[in-house]
Amino acid sequence: MGLALPSSSSPACVPGQQARSLLSYLCWVLYPGNITHVKVQKTPCGPLSCCEGCLESMNKTHPQRNGDVATLDSTKSFSGERADRCRPRSARAGCTRRHVCVSAAALLVLAAAVGSAVALGLLLRAPVNRFCAASNNRTGFLCDDRATCVPASQVCDRVSNCRSGEDEQEKLCGDLPRSLPGYLVFHCSNPAYWVYADQRCNGMNDCGDCSDEMGSLAACPLCGSEWWSCSPVLYEYCSCVPRRLCRDGVQHCLSWSDEYICRP
């Protein structure tokens, strides 16, 4: 429903079409859907009495008793003396320009304060991204100093690696692995087991079934330059053995290739 300010026969509340539009918008925000074109002239002065229909809409929404604030049906019950106090001395209709400026300024300050509070609340509640790459490009946990990157497997190990101890906080470590961020956890093919993300593709059988080293779930690259590809004898390895074990006189590959072919 439209809004209208006092006509040209009444003193303008705020000079300029832009200011009038702003004031109408503020009235609409406070009392949407109840604004009418009826001018409220015989009611107690209030911060919104310069907007046509604002005080009337307020009385429709929040009617008062005992004549504290006039409703539509009781606007004529005010005495002429009281009504005169609500109108400018120079013209017995509308409001003074000063009242409108004060009302509009107060509403703008209130809106700015509310907006700032909401923005600050959203900022404080926004989750902090702590993902980082530690040594050897391993998944890590970023400390509050935004410089220290703790390897995932060192988070919640009962040793504070961050200066403020945020890597050992109760909210992070209270219900492992559910309390950990998803990027710090790797779930094995057996749902009962999990490992830290930096233990995936590290060459070691951390899951117990090699699901962290082999297959589509882990998606690990081929053995690196420091590893020798074979079927290991030892349970701790999956598809590669460290080259430092080659030619050490101990069988580590089923094919003995670590002793006859591989070179450390």
Short mmCIF file of N, CA, C and O in Angstrom, two decimals, residues 2 15-16 31 35 41 43 48 54 58 73 90 96 104 131 140 144 157 161 163 190 195 197-198 219 230 247 249:
data_model
loop_
_atom_site.label_atom_id
_atom_site.label_comp_id
_atom_site.label_asym_id
_atom_site.label_seq_id
_atom_site.Cartn_x
_atom_site.Cartn_y
_atom_site.Cartn_z
N GLY A 2 0.54 2.23 -0.73
CA GLY A 2 1.42 3.37 -0.94
C GLY A 2 1.57 4.24 0.26
O GLY A 2 0.78 4.21 1.20
N PRO A 15 13.24 18.70 3.26
CA PRO A 15 13.34 19.21 1.88
C PRO A 15 13.92 18.17 0.96
O PRO A 15 14.82 17.45 1.32
N GLY A 16 13.39 18.11 -0.25
CA GLY A 16 13.96 17.22 -1.26
C GLY A 16 13.19 15.93 -1.40
O GLY A 16 12.80 15.32 -0.42
N TYR A 31 6.18 -0.40 9.96
CA TYR A 31 4.79 -0.83 9.95
C TYR A 31 4.35 -1.24 8.56
O TYR A 31 3.54 -0.59 7.92
N ILE A 35 0.12 0.87 6.45
CA ILE A 35 0.21 2.30 6.21
C ILE A 35 -0.98 2.78 5.37
O ILE A 35 -1.36 2.14 4.40
N GLN A 41 -3.25 14.13 12.63
CA GLN A 41 -2.98 15.50 13.04
C GLN A 41 -3.34 15.75 14.50
O GLN A 41 -2.75 16.59 15.13
N THR A 43 -3.12 13.87 17.33
CA THR A 43 -2.59 12.85 18.24
C THR A 43 -1.35 13.40 18.93
O THR A 43 -0.75 14.36 18.43
N LEU A 48 7.38 9.48 15.03
CA LEU A 48 6.95 9.09 13.68
C LEU A 48 5.74 9.87 13.22
O LEU A 48 5.15 9.53 12.21
N CYS A 54 1.78 6.60 9.92
CA CYS A 54 2.65 5.81 10.78
C CYS A 54 2.07 5.66 12.18
O CYS A 54 1.98 4.58 12.71
N MET A 58 0.56 2.39 13.95
CA MET A 58 1.04 1.92 15.23
C MET A 58 -0.11 1.67 16.18
O MET A 58 -0.13 0.68 16.91
N ASP A 73 -10.21 5.60 16.30
CA ASP A 73 -11.55 5.98 16.72
C ASP A 73 -11.53 7.04 17.80
O ASP A 73 -12.57 7.60 18.13
N SER A 90 3.16 27.85 13.03
CA SER A 90 2.92 28.61 11.80
C SER A 90 1.79 28.02 10.98
O SER A 90 1.16 28.71 10.19
N THR A 96 6.75 19.80 12.37
CA THR A 96 7.84 20.70 12.03
C THR A 96 8.96 19.94 11.36
O THR A 96 9.09 18.73 11.51
N ALA A 104 14.07 10.86 11.67
CA ALA A 104 14.80 10.14 10.62
C ALA A 104 16.22 9.82 11.07
O ALA A 104 16.72 8.71 10.84
N PHE A 131 42.73 -25.42 7.67
CA PHE A 131 43.43 -26.35 6.80
C PHE A 131 44.75 -25.73 6.34
O PHE A 131 44.82 -24.56 5.98
N GLY A 140 47.56 -30.58 7.39
CA GLY A 140 47.87 -30.06 8.72
C GLY A 140 46.76 -29.22 9.31
O GLY A 140 45.72 -28.97 8.68
N ASP A 144 46.37 -20.59 15.79
CA ASP A 144 45.83 -19.24 15.83
C ASP A 144 46.81 -18.19 15.33
O ASP A 144 46.39 -17.11 14.90
N ASP A 157 47.08 -35.23 20.36
CA ASP A 157 48.02 -36.28 20.81
C ASP A 157 48.49 -36.00 22.23
O ASP A 157 49.49 -36.55 22.69
N ASN A 161 51.08 -28.44 20.37
CA ASN A 161 52.00 -27.99 19.34
C ASN A 161 51.75 -26.55 18.95
O ASN A 161 52.62 -25.89 18.39
N ARG A 163 50.96 -22.61 20.13
CA ARG A 163 51.39 -21.81 21.27
C ARG A 163 50.29 -21.68 22.31
O ARG A 163 50.55 -21.72 23.52
N ASN A 190 37.11 -50.47 6.56
CA ASN A 190 36.38 -51.00 7.71
C ASN A 190 35.84 -49.81 8.50
O ASN A 190 36.61 -49.01 9.04
N VAL A 195 42.03 -43.20 10.42
CA VAL A 195 43.40 -42.71 10.64
C VAL A 195 43.41 -41.22 10.34
O VAL A 195 42.46 -40.68 9.74
N ALA A 197 44.48 -37.88 8.36
CA ALA A 197 44.59 -37.68 6.90
C ALA A 197 46.02 -37.75 6.41
O ALA A 197 46.28 -38.17 5.27
N ASP A 198 46.98 -37.31 7.23
CA ASP A 198 48.37 -37.35 6.76
C ASP A 198 48.98 -38.74 6.83
O ASP A 198 50.12 -38.95 6.44
N ALA A 219 43.39 -43.68 -3.26
CA ALA A 219 43.85 -43.00 -4.48
C ALA A 219 45.28 -42.51 -4.34
O ALA A 219 45.61 -41.35 -4.63
N CYS A 230 56.94 -53.67 -4.60
CA CYS A 230 56.90 -55.13 -4.53
C CYS A 230 55.78 -55.55 -3.60
O CYS A 230 55.11 -54.70 -3.00
N ARG A 247 68.91 -54.64 0.11
CA ARG A 247 70.24 -55.24 0.26
C ARG A 247 70.75 -55.15 1.70
O ARG A 247 71.93 -54.88 1.94
N GLY A 249 70.23 -57.74 3.68
CA GLY A 249 70.36 -59.12 4.09
C GLY A 249 69.09 -59.70 4.68
O GLY A 249 69.10 -60.85 5.16
#
